């Protein structure tokens, strides 16, 4: 492929939205209230809409006849480049909101930079997505505060979720080879530069929520290299079920 | 209030409905009108919410991104319908929590069709085409029903349902124009959903207990049998376009009636499912009650936070 770095760079961004969108989709119809159910579905819809734009662009770069669905549903687990954070399960609403919040703050910062990309397609997708993601961030931040401040039980649950997911935050700022190449070309976002702003914002929300910032300095990584947690295989089994069971058909 | 005064109010009330005036929540209404509307609107809201489950079952496994997004949006619409129907119902003096309690305890009913399982992707097509199709036939007349909040909610619900039906039919069309395996999947779905869809339009007129009063209050404009006939006459040509066979050997065009004759519906099955013994009744309730119970700490936290915020605000004012 001529533009392999660009292709891989796009997948690195899009896979995060795909996997998080899939996770949120699991909850549709099972939320704690109708309002939160509708809101989580909305975020899932936004993310999957973004995914389609990214993958459609990626199919043009690949130029080998693969479709957006081939990219979304017919790769092997080792070929998905999403961060470990987004594949973590919906253990309870606390985990779902903690995962969302820890991703949204990053996502918003990243898109703000991506909007300045010299690649006009990526810039346009970022411009559209950023409006949606600013809403996601507001929604998840509000819930972090609500759960932190709410009852003893909610405080303890959301603190546990933040503590458990904290280990996946550092990976957001790792660079792949494709990332580095794209940063050099002015196409990609240098995520290493987002780190300080990220933790500053996250910590401020946690503080307002009366939650403590986890002190652990041990972090997990691997997603960006396609080495995932054990949850990923099951998620893909669902995501790929139809395409694998009925190959080469249109739906 | 004396009996005569009540009788007078009742007469004025019936006259307003006869003049096609809308009844609004603050207007005087007979207790029976209020109770009937709470029953019907909440039953409708519950059907939307329970109805999210069979289709929600395929969101993570939808065969393409386009289908996944469309299905998510559809199931989300159903949550939205539930939301405005519960709100409409609340104007009659009952809370959403009480209505949920009625659903979870089994006191309130919801449409029995959702007690059937969705076992293949084609079921997403069949539900949209047949179940939403039957729902539209049931619901369009409600856009001009006498109770204002219900009528207004139904205008929006019907617009979205009609979109859902087209979406379902399009899924079927794609399957029927696909591989033999896909077409077989579509036929299998039609075979399983056809009869339950006919049952959705309610018991036969001679068995229906609420029809007469409901007609008077414009909660119903046509009888169950009339609606069922309308559904069949409308759906058979659509099945022909798909090249699918309706699973009823007695189905035959009646030149004289200008309608289809059709076979005997298995009412025993209908009552079995209504009474709680369909294939998925227990699973659906378990899913609803489970979501509600798992969400309790979240709702409590939201309430506690709102109260604390209010206290802080009050302190600032002092």
XYZ file of C-alpha atoms in Angstrom:
569
model
C 0.000 0.000 0.000
C 1.381 3.392 -1.029
C 0.179 5.274 2.003
C 0.411 2.604 4.622
C 1.310 4.979 7.422
C -1.725 7.154 6.768
C -3.931 4.062 6.555
C -2.653 2.733 9.871
C -2.881 6.156 11.437
C -6.562 6.434 10.519
C -7.276 2.970 11.868
C -5.561 3.882 15.115
C -8.042 6.697 15.606
C -11.112 4.994 14.191
C -10.702 1.702 16.051
C -11.072 3.543 19.370
C -14.451 4.873 18.277
C -15.532 1.517 16.845
C -14.784 -0.456 19.971
C -16.193 2.131 22.353
C -19.293 2.482 20.157
C -19.729 -1.289 20.247
C -19.404 -1.349 24.037
C -21.999 1.409 24.439
C -24.280 -0.404 22.004
C -24.383 -3.373 24.375
C -26.208 -1.202 26.889
C -29.045 -0.066 24.654
C -32.261 -1.040 26.440
C -30.512 -1.832 29.726
C -29.668 1.601 31.143
C -30.391 2.769 34.695
C -33.042 5.168 33.361
C -34.599 5.956 30.001
C -32.718 9.247 29.816
C -29.285 7.698 30.359
C -30.180 4.868 28.000
C -30.977 7.347 25.251
C -27.821 9.348 25.962
C -25.512 6.313 25.857
C -27.082 5.189 22.595
C -26.526 8.679 21.249
C -22.837 8.520 22.057
C -22.628 5.110 20.441
C -24.309 6.496 17.327
C -21.963 9.486 17.191
C -18.902 7.274 17.531
C -20.061 4.797 14.895
C -20.871 7.678 12.562
C -17.311 8.914 12.984
C -16.000 5.398 12.394
C -17.783 5.210 9.063
C -16.234 8.476 7.897
C -12.755 7.332 8.905
C -13.046 3.857 7.403
C -14.582 5.145 4.188
C -11.577 7.376 3.844
C -9.297 4.446 4.692
C -10.857 2.302 1.933
C -9.892 4.973 -0.592
C -6.322 4.949 0.642
C -6.156 1.155 0.622
C -7.715 1.109 -2.852
C -7.894 -2.679 -2.861
C -11.661 -3.111 -3.022
C -12.114 -3.552 0.717
C -15.209 -1.891 2.142
C -15.762 -0.103 5.444
C -17.360 -3.292 6.769
C -14.386 -5.404 5.724
C -12.189 -3.084 7.739
C -14.572 -2.988 10.695
C -15.452 -6.658 10.847
C -12.954 -8.828 9.038
C -9.649 -8.150 10.714
C -8.008 -10.473 13.214
C -7.761 -9.367 16.806
C -4.056 -8.559 16.441
C -4.928 -6.141 13.641
C -7.127 -3.826 15.714
C -5.222 -0.828 17.074
C -7.590 0.607 19.679
C -6.305 1.441 23.140
C -7.038 -1.052 25.903
C -9.204 1.473 27.739
C -12.098 1.411 25.277
C -12.458 -2.372 25.185
C -12.982 -2.662 28.947
C -16.406 -4.111 29.795
C -19.532 -2.394 31.137
C -18.981 -3.812 34.610
C -21.525 -1.341 35.987
C -22.662 2.183 35.178
C -19.689 3.515 37.168
C -17.208 1.694 34.929
C -19.102 2.758 31.832
C -18.966 6.420 32.829
C -15.368 6.251 34.075
C -14.261 4.662 30.785
C -16.215 7.256 28.853
C -14.838 10.177 30.842
C -11.212 9.001 30.682
C -11.556 8.598 26.928
C -13.624 11.721 26.216
C -11.118 14.117 27.742
C -8.419 12.605 25.541
C -10.683 12.401 22.502
C -11.612 16.059 22.714
C -7.984 17.203 23.027
C -6.921 14.957 20.171
C -9.697 16.137 17.830
C -8.941 19.774 18.618
C -5.459 19.160 17.231
C -6.603 16.909 14.388
C -8.793 19.708 13.134
C -5.544 21.516 12.253
C -4.286 18.554 10.185
C -2.941 19.270 6.707
C -5.029 16.310 5.573
C -8.323 17.933 4.650
C -10.363 14.759 5.050
C -9.144 14.179 8.573
C -9.557 17.822 9.423
C -13.153 17.764 8.207
C -13.991 14.595 10.157
C -12.406 16.115 13.268
C -14.386 19.310 12.852
C -17.657 17.436 12.715
C -16.745 15.019 15.510
C -15.567 17.615 17.952
C -19.068 19.000 18.403
C -20.324 15.552 19.298
C -17.412 14.764 21.567
C -17.740 18.016 23.491
C -21.212 16.809 24.418
C -19.887 13.354 25.388
C -17.288 14.974 27.626
C -19.864 17.159 29.325
C -22.161 14.181 29.861
C -19.498 11.877 31.305
C -17.880 14.622 33.430
C -21.269 15.498 34.897
C -21.853 11.868 35.794
C -18.428 11.557 37.421
C -19.343 14.533 39.607
C -22.842 13.261 40.286
C -21.658 9.789 41.283
C -18.729 11.105 43.294
C -20.870 13.543 45.202
C -24.080 11.473 45.325
C -24.254 8.712 47.930
C -21.659 6.728 49.831
C -22.286 3.783 47.548
C -21.975 5.763 44.330
C -18.840 7.475 45.598
C -17.218 4.164 46.376
C -18.291 2.575 43.091
C -17.056 5.388 40.869
C -13.791 5.623 42.801
C -13.247 1.891 42.269
C -13.948 2.232 38.562
C -11.557 5.177 38.198
C -8.871 3.302 40.128
C -9.263 0.197 37.986
C -9.285 2.003 34.655
C -6.512 4.437 35.518
C -3.913 1.907 34.450
C -5.125 2.238 30.854
C -4.786 6.028 30.603
C -1.082 6.300 29.875
C -1.381 4.324 26.656
C -3.462 7.120 25.158
C -0.225 9.114 24.819
C 1.946 6.418 23.245
C 2.994 6.794 19.642
C 3.104 4.087 17.006
C 5.440 4.201 14.027
C 2.537 5.372 11.878
C 1.780 8.125 14.391
C 5.337 9.384 14.281
C 5.422 9.372 10.499
C 2.145 11.248 10.283
C 3.187 13.819 12.865
C 6.315 14.459 10.807
C 4.137 15.119 7.763
C 1.839 17.522 9.603
C -1.067 15.116 9.188
C -1.113 13.480 12.597
C -1.475 14.719 16.147
C 1.490 14.474 18.485
C -0.360 12.820 21.355
C 2.630 13.015 23.677
C 1.982 16.744 23.888
C -1.575 16.244 25.113
C -0.626 14.419 28.268
C -0.247 17.336 30.672
C -3.457 19.022 29.617
C -5.236 15.662 29.889
C -4.245 14.891 33.455
C -4.836 18.478 34.488
C -8.404 18.336 33.228
C -9.112 14.837 34.510
C -7.723 15.653 37.942
C -9.779 18.822 38.185
C -13.012 16.921 37.499
C -12.082 14.192 39.966
C -11.364 16.809 42.584
C -14.713 18.504 41.991
C -16.325 15.071 42.278
C -14.613 14.655 45.685
C -12.724 11.674 44.273
C -9.052 10.988 44.748
C -6.612 10.816 41.878
C -5.122 7.318 41.744
C -1.471 7.282 42.685
C -0.422 4.129 40.873
C 2.423 4.637 38.455
C 2.002 1.245 36.789
C 0.330 1.365 33.433
C -0.831 -1.152 30.850
C -0.197 -0.913 27.135
C -0.437 -3.033 24.023
C -3.652 -2.081 22.247
C -1.898 0.204 19.819
C 0.273 -2.774 18.811
C -2.753 -5.046 18.551
C -2.104 -6.873 21.811
C -5.393 -6.652 23.636
C -6.942 -7.650 26.941
C -8.880 -10.902 27.188
C -12.145 -8.995 26.758
C -11.413 -8.138 23.151
C -11.939 -11.571 21.622
C -15.486 -11.802 22.920
C -16.298 -8.311 21.746
C -15.049 -9.208 18.269
C -16.954 -12.490 18.276
C -20.140 -10.444 18.524
C -19.037 -7.688 16.180
C -17.900 -10.118 13.480
C -20.550 -12.800 13.942
C -22.579 -12.165 10.793
C -19.645 -11.391 8.501
C -17.841 -14.544 9.624
C -20.864 -16.829 9.546
C -22.137 -15.605 6.169
C -19.060 -14.508 4.220
C -19.261 -12.428 1.038
C -22.888 -11.356 1.344
C -24.494 -7.963 1.292
C -26.867 -6.818 3.974
C -70.648 16.977 44.119
C -74.208 15.729 43.736
C -75.047 12.886 41.434
C -76.890 15.245 39.180
C -73.929 17.583 38.913
C -71.687 14.678 37.971
C -74.187 13.512 35.392
C -74.214 16.998 33.980
C -70.435 17.123 33.777
C -70.373 13.736 32.149
C -72.827 14.852 29.514
C -70.796 17.943 28.741
C -67.684 15.796 28.612
C -69.160 13.316 26.145
C -70.446 16.200 24.041
C -66.963 17.683 23.842
C -65.548 14.386 22.633
C -68.354 14.064 20.104
C -67.398 17.542 18.791
C -63.826 16.278 18.386
C -62.504 18.626 21.059
C -59.362 17.529 22.851
C -59.486 16.698 26.552
C -56.517 18.193 28.401
C -54.994 16.978 31.699
C -56.510 19.739 33.826
C -60.009 19.327 32.411
C -62.608 17.453 34.393
C -62.906 13.841 33.248
C -64.806 10.791 34.457
C -62.707 8.519 36.636
C -63.222 5.660 34.207
C -61.809 7.781 31.367
C -58.744 8.542 33.469
C -58.200 4.911 34.443
C -58.756 3.596 30.920
C -56.228 6.072 29.582
C -53.662 5.276 32.257
C -54.075 1.621 31.372
C -53.825 2.039 27.623
C -51.089 4.692 27.495
C -48.908 2.904 30.033
C -49.423 -0.403 28.269
C -48.288 1.320 25.112
C -45.251 2.859 26.876
C -44.310 -0.509 28.397
C -44.531 -2.099 24.945
C -42.036 0.425 23.612
C -39.606 -0.259 26.439
C -39.898 -4.037 26.434
C -39.866 -3.848 22.629
C -36.312 -2.500 22.818
C -35.098 -5.887 24.050
C -35.724 -8.245 21.113
C -34.122 -5.815 18.680
C -31.447 -4.718 21.125
C -30.429 -8.370 21.012
C -28.919 -7.788 17.542
C -27.180 -4.435 17.955
C -23.775 -5.891 18.741
C -24.125 -8.442 15.936
C -25.581 -6.298 13.136
C -23.989 -7.397 9.846
C -22.710 -3.991 8.688
C -21.923 -0.611 10.169
C -24.828 0.936 8.296
C -27.256 -1.624 9.718
C -25.798 -1.285 13.182
C -26.289 2.481 13.188
C -29.827 2.196 11.813
C -30.777 -0.429 14.385
C -29.328 1.592 17.254
C -31.247 4.633 16.076
C -34.414 2.610 15.826
C -34.180 1.114 19.276
C -33.328 4.556 20.596
C -36.502 5.901 18.975
C -38.438 3.307 20.951
C -36.892 4.586 24.170
C -37.966 8.061 23.076
C -41.519 6.846 22.426
C -41.537 5.293 25.876
C -40.395 8.573 27.332
C -43.144 10.687 25.824
C -45.816 8.122 26.460
C -44.838 7.841 30.131
C -44.881 11.633 30.276
C -48.331 11.742 28.687
C -49.468 9.161 31.211
C -48.031 11.154 34.119
C -50.347 14.054 33.261
C -53.161 11.770 34.443
C -51.788 11.762 37.973
C -49.533 8.718 38.186
C -45.724 8.663 38.404
C -43.284 6.904 36.122
C -41.997 4.917 39.094
C -45.500 3.661 39.860
C -45.945 2.679 36.228
C -42.657 0.771 36.261
C -43.730 -0.946 39.429
C -46.902 -2.105 37.661
C -44.818 -3.448 34.763
C -42.278 -5.190 36.957
C -44.873 -6.804 39.197
C -46.737 -8.155 36.185
C -49.829 -6.085 36.924
C -49.497 -4.077 33.717
C -49.362 -5.726 30.316
C -47.303 -4.980 27.234
C -47.652 -6.158 23.674
C -47.271 -9.942 23.610
C -45.350 -9.914 20.354
C -42.187 -9.022 22.272
C -42.325 -12.343 24.055
C -41.042 -14.077 20.944
C -37.293 -14.518 20.463
C -35.197 -12.861 17.754
C -33.095 -15.721 16.488
C -31.653 -14.484 13.200
C -30.734 -11.173 11.617
C -33.800 -11.507 9.350
C -35.951 -11.056 12.441
C -34.852 -7.399 12.443
C -36.391 -7.121 8.999
C -39.534 -9.052 9.882
C -40.142 -7.030 13.036
C -39.802 -3.735 11.212
C -41.961 -4.821 8.337
C -44.676 -6.789 10.154
C -44.654 -5.753 13.799
C -44.157 -2.048 13.140
C -46.556 -2.386 10.226
C -49.259 -3.770 12.506
C -48.410 -1.162 15.135
C -48.921 1.637 12.626
C -52.339 0.287 11.695
C -53.218 0.245 15.379
C -51.764 3.644 16.095
C -52.556 5.982 13.204
C -56.154 6.420 14.397
C -54.785 7.427 17.809
C -53.313 10.617 16.346
C -56.862 11.964 16.552
C -57.870 10.363 19.817
C -59.658 12.498 22.396
C -56.951 12.842 25.064
C -54.663 15.692 23.931
C -51.250 14.569 25.299
C -51.725 11.054 23.901
C -52.861 12.295 20.496
C -49.896 14.666 20.208
C -47.391 11.997 21.288
C -48.850 9.650 18.695
C -48.300 12.076 15.822
C -44.566 11.869 16.379
C -44.582 8.157 17.214
C -46.380 7.343 13.966
C -43.946 9.321 11.828
C -41.046 7.408 13.320
C -42.822 4.063 13.136
C -43.421 4.541 9.460
C -39.703 5.094 8.991
C -39.009 1.928 11.005
C -41.329 -0.072 8.856
C -39.593 1.044 5.668
C -36.275 0.174 7.265
C -37.515 -3.311 8.139
C -38.898 -3.873 4.665
C -35.605 -2.753 3.172
C -33.758 -5.343 5.265
C -36.133 -7.999 3.906
C -35.731 -6.755 0.340
C -31.962 -6.955 0.581
C -32.167 -10.507 1.942
C -34.619 -11.577 -0.736
C -32.383 -10.190 -3.474
C -29.337 -11.806 -1.897
C -28.091 -15.390 -1.819
C -30.459 -18.382 -1.485
C -29.301 -18.696 2.107
C -30.325 -15.111 2.807
C -33.683 -15.562 1.156
C -34.279 -18.672 3.208
C -33.464 -16.660 6.327
C -36.093 -14.102 5.296
C -38.733 -16.774 4.652
C -38.006 -18.402 7.991
C -38.462 -15.070 9.755
C -41.771 -14.449 7.973
C -42.918 -17.938 8.953
C -42.246 -17.251 12.619
C -43.530 -13.645 12.805
C -46.616 -13.809 10.606
C -49.106 -15.314 13.034
C -47.925 -13.427 16.117
C -48.243 -10.226 14.053
C -51.867 -11.022 13.260
C -52.481 -11.676 16.944
C -51.005 -8.270 17.752
C -54.157 -6.623 16.467
C -56.011 -8.091 19.390
C -58.631 -10.749 20.075
C -61.550 -11.127 17.671
C -64.356 -8.596 18.101
C -66.633 -11.020 19.906
C -63.882 -11.631 22.479
C -62.722 -8.031 22.901
C -63.920 -6.494 26.171
C -62.919 -2.864 25.774
C -63.977 -2.096 22.211
C -67.311 -0.346 22.743
C -66.176 2.183 25.336
C -62.914 2.768 23.501
C -64.778 3.557 20.295
C -66.823 6.182 22.092
C -63.727 7.892 23.449
C -61.947 7.620 20.101
C -59.282 5.410 21.610
C -60.334 3.103 18.837
C -61.759 3.927 15.429
C -61.956 0.457 13.941
C -62.510 -2.946 15.493
C -59.708 -5.495 15.898
C -61.041 -7.622 13.067
C -61.247 -4.653 10.714
C -57.688 -3.658 11.556
C -56.460 -7.222 11.062
C -58.098 -7.420 7.655
C -56.525 -4.092 6.695
C -53.108 -5.377 7.787
C -53.425 -8.592 5.782
C -54.672 -6.836 2.656
C -51.813 -4.398 2.842
C -49.086 -6.935 3.625
C -49.792 -9.780 1.175
C -48.813 -7.750 -1.932
C -45.636 -6.671 -0.119
C -44.744 -10.323 0.465
C -45.347 -10.950 -3.247
C -42.826 -8.263 -4.164
C -40.307 -9.945 -1.875
C -41.078 -13.310 -3.456
C -41.921 -14.761 -0.049
C -44.806 -17.053 0.832
C -47.211 -16.151 3.611
C -47.363 -19.233 5.846
C -51.134 -19.657 5.575
C -52.465 -22.314 3.180
C -55.972 -20.827 3.467
C -54.942 -17.362 2.364
C -56.936 -16.528 -0.780
C -58.150 -13.404 -2.543
C -61.911 -13.008 -2.203
C -63.170 -11.204 -5.298
C -66.535 -10.465 -3.776
C -65.190 -8.939 -0.556
C -62.202 -7.409 -2.346
C -60.131 -8.702 0.549
C -58.099 -11.748 1.501
C -59.679 -14.672 3.296
C -57.305 -16.165 5.786
C -56.872 -19.195 8.011
C -57.677 -19.789 11.643
C -55.525 -17.975 14.184
C -54.258 -20.093 17.058
C -55.906 -18.169 19.887
C -54.768 -20.729 22.402
C -51.192 -19.685 21.700
C -52.215 -16.025 21.999
C -53.725 -16.498 25.456
C -50.829 -18.649 26.589
C -48.405 -15.818 25.770
C -50.696 -13.129 27.228
C -50.888 -15.097 30.449
C -47.117 -15.068 30.767
C -46.120 -18.395 29.242
C -44.656 -17.370 25.889
C -41.103 -18.266 24.924
C -39.580 -15.044 26.279
C -41.982 -13.585 28.896
C -39.761 -14.476 31.824
C -36.545 -13.431 30.111
C -37.989 -10.048 29.072
C -39.181 -9.272 32.592
C -35.898 -10.430 34.060
C -34.035 -8.063 31.732
C -36.300 -5.110 32.612
C -36.300 -5.713 36.344
C -32.564 -6.404 36.262
C -31.784 -3.119 34.510
C -33.994 -1.261 36.979
C -32.408 -2.870 40.031
C -28.862 -2.489 38.749
C -29.627 1.165 38.091
C -30.992 1.925 41.525
C -27.737 3.181 43.022
C -27.252 5.421 39.980
C -30.700 6.996 40.297
C -30.218 7.389 44.055
C -26.897 9.112 43.463
C -28.434 11.505 40.950
C -31.186 12.417 43.417
C -28.764 12.837 46.311
C -26.480 15.016 44.210
C -29.391 17.195 43.069
C -30.526 17.648 46.671
C -27.028 18.528 47.837
C -26.684 21.036 45.001
C -29.970 22.618 46.021
C -28.848 22.826 49.671
C -25.582 24.474 48.658
C -27.517 26.956 46.560
C -29.886 27.734 49.423
C -26.969 28.292 51.794
C -25.426 30.727 49.366
C -28.670 32.697 49.179
C -28.861 32.878 53.001
